mmCIF file of C-alpha atoms in Angstrom:
data_model
loop_
_atom_site.group_PDB
_atom_site.id
_atom_site.type_symbol
_atom_site.label_atom_id
_atom_site.label_comp_id
_atom_site.label_asym_id
_atom_site.label_seq_id
_atom_site.Cartn_x
_atom_site.Cartn_y
_atom_site.Cartn_z
ATOM 1 C CA MET D 1 0.000 0.000 0.000
ATOM 2 C CA ASN D 2 1.209 3.487 -0.810
ATOM 3 C CA GLY D 3 2.622 5.485 2.071
ATOM 4 C CA GLU D 4 2.170 2.683 4.570
ATOM 5 C CA ILE D 5 4.973 0.553 5.919
ATOM 6 C CA GLU D 6 4.704 -3.018 4.762
ATOM 7 C CA GLU D 7 5.754 -5.458 7.434
ATOM 8 C CA ILE D 8 7.636 -8.585 6.394
ATOM 9 C CA ARG D 9 6.519 -11.644 8.316
ATOM 10 C CA GLY D 10 8.010 -15.073 7.956
ATOM 11 C CA THR D 11 10.157 -17.710 9.565
ATOM 12 C CA PHE D 12 13.726 -16.905 10.502
ATOM 13 C CA LYS D 13 16.379 -19.490 11.211
ATOM 14 C CA PRO D 14 20.124 -19.059 11.692
ATOM 15 C CA GLU D 15 22.002 -19.549 8.437
ATOM 16 C CA LEU D 16 25.516 -18.778 7.279
ATOM 17 C CA ILE D 17 24.520 -16.952 4.123
ATOM 18 C CA PRO D 18 20.865 -15.854 3.977
ATOM 19 C CA ALA D 19 19.134 -17.028 0.817
ATOM 20 C CA ALA D 20 17.381 -13.668 0.447
ATOM 21 C CA THR D 21 18.301 -10.198 1.618
ATOM 22 C CA GLY D 22 14.702 -9.017 1.924
ATOM 23 C CA GLY D 23 13.415 -5.799 0.442
ATOM 24 C CA ASN D 24 13.272 -4.606 -3.123
ATOM 25 C CA ILE D 25 14.911 -1.811 -5.118
ATOM 26 C CA ASP D 26 12.725 0.810 -3.413
ATOM 27 C CA ASP D 27 13.982 -0.320 -0.007
ATOM 28 C CA TYR D 28 17.573 -0.152 -1.233
ATOM 29 C CA GLU D 29 16.963 3.325 -2.612
ATOM 30 C CA LYS D 30 15.507 4.552 0.674
ATOM 31 C CA ALA D 31 18.309 2.967 2.693
ATOM 32 C CA LEU D 32 20.934 4.510 0.405
ATOM 33 C CA HIS D 33 19.359 7.961 0.631
ATOM 34 C CA THR D 34 19.091 7.710 4.425
ATOM 35 C CA LEU D 35 22.742 6.726 4.637
ATOM 36 C CA MET D 36 23.684 9.596 2.337
ATOM 37 C CA LYS D 37 21.816 11.954 4.659
ATOM 38 C CA PHE D 38 23.556 10.539 7.736
ATOM 39 C CA VAL D 39 27.005 10.769 6.186
ATOM 40 C CA GLY D 40 26.342 14.287 4.888
ATOM 41 C CA SER D 41 25.124 15.428 8.309
ATOM 42 C CA MET D 42 28.123 13.866 10.016
ATOM 43 C CA SER D 43 30.480 15.562 7.591
ATOM 44 C CA SER D 44 28.981 19.042 8.087
ATOM 45 C CA ALA D 45 28.810 18.581 11.881
ATOM 46 C CA LEU D 46 32.429 17.460 11.926
ATOM 47 C CA GLU D 47 33.394 20.545 9.966
ATOM 48 C CA GLN D 48 31.418 22.771 12.340
ATOM 49 C CA VAL D 49 33.105 21.306 15.411
ATOM 50 C CA SER D 50 36.632 20.696 14.160
ATOM 51 C CA GLY D 51 36.975 23.324 11.428
ATOM 52 C CA ARG D 52 39.714 22.455 8.961
ATOM 53 C CA GLY D 53 40.779 19.598 11.238
ATOM 54 C CA ALA D 54 37.753 17.723 9.878
ATOM 55 C CA ASN D 55 39.578 17.223 6.585
ATOM 56 C CA ALA D 56 42.516 15.578 8.337
ATOM 57 C CA ILE D 57 40.265 13.259 10.333
ATOM 58 C CA VAL D 58 38.307 12.121 7.290
ATOM 59 C CA TYR D 59 41.502 11.835 5.212
ATOM 60 C CA GLN D 60 43.004 9.548 7.848
ATOM 61 C CA ALA D 61 39.848 7.410 7.892
ATOM 62 C CA GLY D 62 39.955 7.113 4.096
ATOM 63 C CA LYS D 63 43.633 6.264 4.115
ATOM 64 C CA ARG D 64 43.043 3.438 6.549
ATOM 65 C CA MET D 65 40.254 2.131 4.314
ATOM 66 C CA GLY D 66 42.558 2.330 1.278
ATOM 67 C CA HIS D 67 45.306 0.349 3.011
ATOM 68 C CA GLU D 68 42.802 -2.278 4.171
ATOM 69 C CA ALA D 69 41.124 -2.616 0.782
ATOM 70 C CA SER D 70 44.411 -3.072 -1.111
ATOM 71 C CA LYS D 71 46.167 -5.446 1.249
ATOM 72 C CA LEU D 72 45.654 -8.446 -1.020
ATOM 73 C CA MET D 73 46.453 -6.638 -4.257
ATOM 74 C CA GLU D 74 49.610 -7.464 -6.178
ATOM 75 C CA LYS D 75 52.482 -5.083 -5.347
ATOM 76 C CA THR D 76 53.956 -3.178 -8.278
ATOM 77 C CA ASP D 77 56.363 -0.339 -9.118
ATOM 78 C CA ASP D 78 54.528 0.441 -12.349
ATOM 79 C CA LEU D 79 52.248 3.433 -11.812
ATOM 80 C CA GLU D 80 49.926 2.641 -14.734
ATOM 81 C CA LYS D 81 49.559 -0.975 -13.549
ATOM 82 C CA ALA D 82 48.900 0.306 -10.032
ATOM 83 C CA MET D 83 46.122 2.526 -11.423
ATOM 84 C CA GLY D 84 44.534 -0.556 -13.000
ATOM 85 C CA GLU D 85 44.609 -2.351 -9.653
ATOM 86 C CA LEU D 86 43.313 0.757 -7.920
ATOM 87 C CA SER D 87 40.414 0.825 -10.334
ATOM 88 C CA GLU D 88 39.521 -2.729 -9.235
ATOM 89 C CA VAL D 89 39.692 -1.747 -5.567
ATOM 90 C CA LEU D 90 37.509 1.302 -6.033
ATOM 91 C CA GLY D 91 35.029 -0.509 -8.240
ATOM 92 C CA GLN D 92 32.119 0.946 -10.134
ATOM 93 C CA GLU D 93 31.189 3.421 -7.433
ATOM 94 C CA PHE D 94 34.437 5.351 -7.909
ATOM 95 C CA TYR D 95 34.849 4.814 -11.624
ATOM 96 C CA PHE D 96 37.908 6.715 -12.862
ATOM 97 C CA GLU D 97 40.305 6.856 -15.770
ATOM 98 C CA MET D 98 43.710 8.410 -16.274
ATOM 99 C CA TRP D 99 43.401 11.685 -18.127
ATOM 100 C CA LYS D 100 45.761 14.005 -20.012
ATOM 101 C CA PRO D 101 45.326 17.221 -21.950
ATOM 102 C CA SER D 102 45.746 16.893 -25.717
ATOM 103 C CA SER D 103 49.048 18.799 -25.556
ATOM 104 C CA GLN D 104 50.597 16.115 -23.347
ATOM 105 C CA ASP D 105 52.037 12.886 -24.810
ATOM 106 C CA ASN D 106 51.918 10.552 -21.813
ATOM 107 C CA TYR D 107 49.631 10.127 -18.849
ATOM 108 C CA THR D 108 52.517 10.377 -16.429
ATOM 109 C CA VAL D 109 54.697 13.452 -15.947
ATOM 110 C CA GLU D 110 58.089 13.189 -14.248
ATOM 111 C CA ARG D 111 59.181 16.057 -12.010
ATOM 112 C CA GLY D 112 62.497 15.263 -10.312
ATOM 113 C CA ASP D 113 61.881 12.331 -7.994
ATOM 114 C CA GLU D 114 58.122 12.728 -8.326
ATOM 115 C CA THR D 115 55.680 11.323 -10.853
ATOM 116 C CA GLU D 116 52.298 12.907 -11.483
ATOM 117 C CA VAL D 117 49.237 11.397 -13.079
ATOM 118 C CA LYS D 118 45.852 13.023 -13.565
ATOM 119 C CA LEU D 119 42.809 10.976 -12.600
ATOM 120 C CA LEU D 120 39.334 11.778 -13.841
ATOM 121 C CA PHE D 121 36.690 10.506 -11.421
ATOM 122 C CA MET D 122 33.455 10.065 -13.288
ATOM 123 C CA ASP D 123 31.280 8.084 -10.890
ATOM 124 C CA CYS D 124 31.679 8.953 -7.237
ATOM 125 C CA VAL D 125 29.365 8.083 -4.341
ATOM 126 C CA VAL D 126 30.854 10.960 -2.340
ATOM 127 C CA ARG D 127 29.748 13.452 -5.000
ATOM 128 C CA GLN D 128 26.318 11.830 -5.071
ATOM 129 C CA THR D 129 26.057 12.074 -1.297
ATOM 130 C CA LEU D 130 26.986 15.755 -1.412
ATOM 131 C CA ARG D 131 24.362 16.434 -4.048
ATOM 132 C CA ARG D 132 21.751 14.530 -2.072
ATOM 133 C CA THR D 133 22.487 16.568 1.062
ATOM 134 C CA GLY D 134 23.102 19.913 -0.660
ATOM 135 C CA LEU D 135 26.676 20.186 0.550
ATOM 136 C CA PRO D 136 29.442 21.803 -1.519
ATOM 137 C CA GLN D 137 32.124 19.679 -3.160
ATOM 138 C CA LYS D 138 35.752 19.856 -1.978
ATOM 139 C CA GLY D 139 34.661 19.615 1.683
ATOM 140 C CA PRO D 140 35.715 17.047 4.314
ATOM 141 C CA LEU D 141 33.860 14.195 2.647
ATOM 142 C CA CYS D 142 35.971 14.549 -0.477
ATOM 143 C CA TYR D 143 38.994 13.920 1.738
ATOM 144 C CA LEU D 144 37.683 10.421 2.369
ATOM 145 C CA LEU D 145 38.302 9.629 -1.280
ATOM 146 C CA TYR D 146 41.724 11.324 -1.263
ATOM 147 C CA GLY D 147 42.709 9.251 1.742
ATOM 148 C CA TYR D 148 41.298 6.112 0.135
ATOM 149 C CA ILE D 149 43.308 6.602 -3.064
ATOM 150 C CA VAL D 150 46.493 7.555 -1.278
ATOM 151 C CA GLY D 151 46.151 4.622 1.134
ATOM 152 C CA ALA D 152 45.553 2.193 -1.735
ATOM 153 C CA VAL D 153 48.474 3.540 -3.797
ATOM 154 C CA GLU D 154 50.789 3.431 -0.800
ATOM 155 C CA GLU D 155 49.769 -0.171 -0.163
ATOM 156 C CA VAL D 156 50.128 -1.341 -3.779
ATOM 157 C CA MET D 157 53.328 0.578 -4.597
ATOM 158 C CA ASP D 158 54.834 0.787 -1.105
ATOM 159 C CA ILE D 159 55.482 4.470 -1.665
ATOM 160 C CA ARG D 160 54.338 7.889 -0.406
ATOM 161 C CA GLY D 161 51.615 9.639 -2.384
ATOM 162 C CA LYS D 162 49.335 12.656 -2.309
ATOM 163 C CA LEU D 163 46.246 13.712 -4.188
ATOM 164 C CA ASP D 164 45.220 17.260 -5.128
ATOM 165 C CA ILE D 165 41.988 18.477 -6.652
ATOM 166 C CA ASP D 166 42.414 20.256 -9.967
ATOM 167 C CA HIS D 167 38.770 20.769 -10.777
ATOM 168 C CA ILE D 168 35.369 19.702 -9.498
ATOM 169 C CA GLY D 169 32.250 19.344 -11.582
ATOM 170 C CA PRO D 170 28.784 17.817 -11.337
ATOM 171 C CA ASN D 171 29.698 14.981 -13.717
ATOM 172 C CA ALA D 172 33.429 14.450 -13.133
ATOM 173 C CA CYS D 173 36.299 15.655 -10.947
ATOM 174 C CA LEU D 174 39.925 15.911 -12.013
ATOM 175 C CA LYS D 175 42.590 15.085 -9.463
ATOM 176 C CA THR D 176 46.367 14.901 -9.615
ATOM 177 C CA LEU D 177 48.052 11.984 -7.928
ATOM 178 C CA THR D 178 51.689 12.655 -7.058
ATOM 179 C CA ILE D 179 53.974 9.892 -5.929
ATOM 180 C CA LYS D 180 57.357 10.521 -4.386
ATOM 181 C CA TRP D 181 59.881 7.822 -5.306
ATOM 182 C CA SER D 182 62.317 8.891 -2.590
ATOM 183 C CA GLY D 183 59.599 8.184 -0.033
ATOM 184 C CA LYS D 184 60.011 4.444 -0.572
ATOM 185 C CA MET A 1 34.787 11.483 -28.854
ATOM 186 C CA VAL A 2 32.962 14.271 -27.025
ATOM 187 C CA GLU A 3 30.909 16.637 -29.126
ATOM 188 C CA ILE A 4 29.613 19.931 -27.752
ATOM 189 C CA VAL A 5 26.675 21.638 -29.392
ATOM 190 C CA ILE A 6 26.033 25.301 -28.538
ATOM 191 C CA ASP A 7 22.543 26.638 -29.047
ATOM 192 C CA GLU A 8 23.425 30.091 -30.358
ATOM 193 C CA ASP A 9 19.838 31.300 -30.027
ATOM 194 C CA ALA A 10 19.890 30.490 -26.325
ATOM 195 C CA CYS A 11 23.464 31.628 -25.515
ATOM 196 C CA VAL A 12 23.384 35.052 -23.856
ATOM 197 C CA GLY A 13 27.122 35.645 -24.300
ATOM 198 C CA CYS A 14 27.834 36.001 -20.583
ATOM 199 C CA GLY A 15 31.157 34.134 -20.926
ATOM 200 C CA SER A 16 30.637 32.136 -17.711
ATOM 201 C CA CYS A 17 31.577 28.877 -19.431
ATOM 202 C CA VAL A 18 34.754 30.458 -20.839
ATOM 203 C CA GLU A 19 35.831 31.531 -17.355
ATOM 204 C CA ASP A 20 34.783 28.324 -15.637
ATOM 205 C CA CYS A 21 36.287 25.720 -17.963
ATOM 206 C CA PRO A 22 39.664 24.592 -16.578
ATOM 207 C CA ASN A 23 40.820 23.328 -19.970
ATOM 208 C CA ASP A 24 39.939 26.385 -22.074
ATOM 209 C CA VAL A 25 37.535 24.434 -24.231
ATOM 210 C CA TYR A 26 35.503 27.588 -24.944
ATOM 211 C CA GLU A 27 36.295 31.027 -26.251
ATOM 212 C CA MET A 28 34.125 34.063 -26.848
ATOM 213 C CA ASP A 29 33.254 34.803 -30.437
ATOM 214 C CA GLU A 30 33.536 38.598 -30.139
ATOM 215 C CA ALA A 31 31.784 39.272 -33.444
ATOM 216 C CA LYS A 32 28.702 37.257 -32.506
ATOM 217 C CA ASN A 33 28.987 37.797 -28.724
ATOM 218 C CA LYS A 34 28.423 34.068 -28.259
ATOM 219 C CA THR A 35 30.558 31.311 -26.862
ATOM 220 C CA LYS A 36 32.283 28.927 -29.254
ATOM 221 C CA VAL A 37 34.019 25.578 -28.809
ATOM 222 C CA VAL A 38 37.727 25.759 -29.666
ATOM 223 C CA LYS A 39 39.328 22.748 -27.929
ATOM 224 C CA VAL A 40 36.777 19.966 -27.732
ATOM 225 C CA GLU A 41 39.573 17.382 -27.454
ATOM 226 C CA ASP A 42 40.417 18.731 -23.992
ATOM 227 C CA CYS A 43 36.858 18.466 -22.688
ATOM 228 C CA MET A 44 36.730 16.007 -19.789
ATOM 229 C CA ALA A 45 32.921 16.203 -19.496
ATOM 230 C CA CYS A 46 32.928 17.513 -15.943
ATOM 231 C CA LEU A 47 29.866 19.547 -16.965
ATOM 232 C CA SER A 48 30.763 22.581 -14.846
ATOM 233 C CA CYS A 49 29.759 24.636 -17.865
ATOM 234 C CA HIS A 50 26.272 23.125 -17.763
ATOM 235 C CA GLU A 51 25.935 24.061 -14.134
ATOM 236 C CA ILE A 52 27.067 27.643 -14.648
ATOM 237 C CA CYS A 53 25.293 28.375 -17.943
ATOM 238 C CA PRO A 54 22.235 30.522 -17.162
ATOM 239 C CA ALA A 55 20.624 29.685 -20.495
ATOM 240 C CA GLN A 56 21.248 25.930 -20.660
ATOM 241 C CA ALA A 57 22.658 26.611 -24.082
ATOM 242 C CA MET A 58 24.962 23.635 -24.419
ATOM 243 C CA GLU A 59 24.717 19.931 -24.977
ATOM 244 C CA HIS A 60 27.495 17.373 -24.558
ATOM 245 C CA GLN A 61 27.165 14.287 -26.713
ATOM 246 C CA ASP A 62 28.854 10.889 -26.367
ATOM 247 C CA ILE A 63 30.110 11.356 -22.803
ATOM 248 C CA HIS A 64 30.156 9.173 -19.689
ATOM 249 C CA VAL A 65 27.095 10.312 -17.748
ATOM 250 C CA ALA A 66 27.755 9.810 -14.034
ATOM 251 C CA LYS A 67 25.304 7.737 -12.013
ATOM 252 C CA ARG A 68 22.669 9.815 -10.247
ATOM 253 C CA LEU A 69 21.635 7.507 -7.447
ATOM 254 C CA TYR A 70 20.810 10.496 -5.239
ATOM 255 C CA ILE A 71 17.652 11.200 -7.224
ATOM 256 C CA ASP A 72 14.339 9.875 -5.916
ATOM 257 C CA ARG A 73 12.876 7.729 -8.658
ATOM 258 C CA SER A 74 9.354 8.442 -7.445
ATOM 259 C CA VAL A 75 9.944 12.210 -7.687
ATOM 260 C CA LYS A 76 11.508 11.802 -11.143
ATOM 261 C CA ASP A 77 8.488 9.776 -12.317
ATOM 262 C CA ALA A 78 6.075 12.383 -10.937
ATOM 263 C CA ILE A 79 7.939 15.212 -12.693
ATOM 264 C CA ASN A 80 8.036 13.250 -15.951
ATOM 265 C CA ARG A 81 4.252 12.870 -15.782
ATOM 266 C CA ILE A 82 3.823 16.642 -15.368
ATOM 267 C CA ILE A 83 6.313 17.780 -18.022
#
């Protein structure tokens, strides 16, 4: 019935992997939107209380997630291969590709003992959460993704990295990943 | 390959897209006082220009359209019925 909560009644018994998750796409949509609201509220409250320190807290949380998620990935020194592995770790919800302006020949740019690569994030659940909650981009929540990427790259390449935002947009965000070879 | 179509009848020549684009994809056509696409190959389809354009004068074709899971499907359906 419309507007009323439909109760699910049935038998429940302990099982290792439930045969059914319960709920349909509408339930998933509502749960996702509620979670987006929670996360958005937490992010803005964190910013209100901790100021710019909020970015560091969220970055650290993301970094930990990145290290955890990439623990089983194959270690490599090849940045482009690492990006491929990173893409697997991040999955469809953080779909990205390496990007370069037409005037540049290669995706990677060497600057002394540093290598830079531009990453174009097309699908991003953080961006979607911000749009759902009406929060601006480039805030603390975006630092979760920076931390995640840096943590994953550090884990896969065993090297120090950092991520900077070049540009944010409603459909894609461009970021520069810098890795420092001397940080190995 | 991205293709950008500018609706010259709609473009008000404010130049917002020219200023906003990080890759200098647009330039002002001073004679017409309209925006024009000069470097489509550098367009990364971030769609900042769409967001800033007051006249919704542009269309990007053949791009990756990001998922919009934040939209309520019921609201979208209701709006589609009205429009």
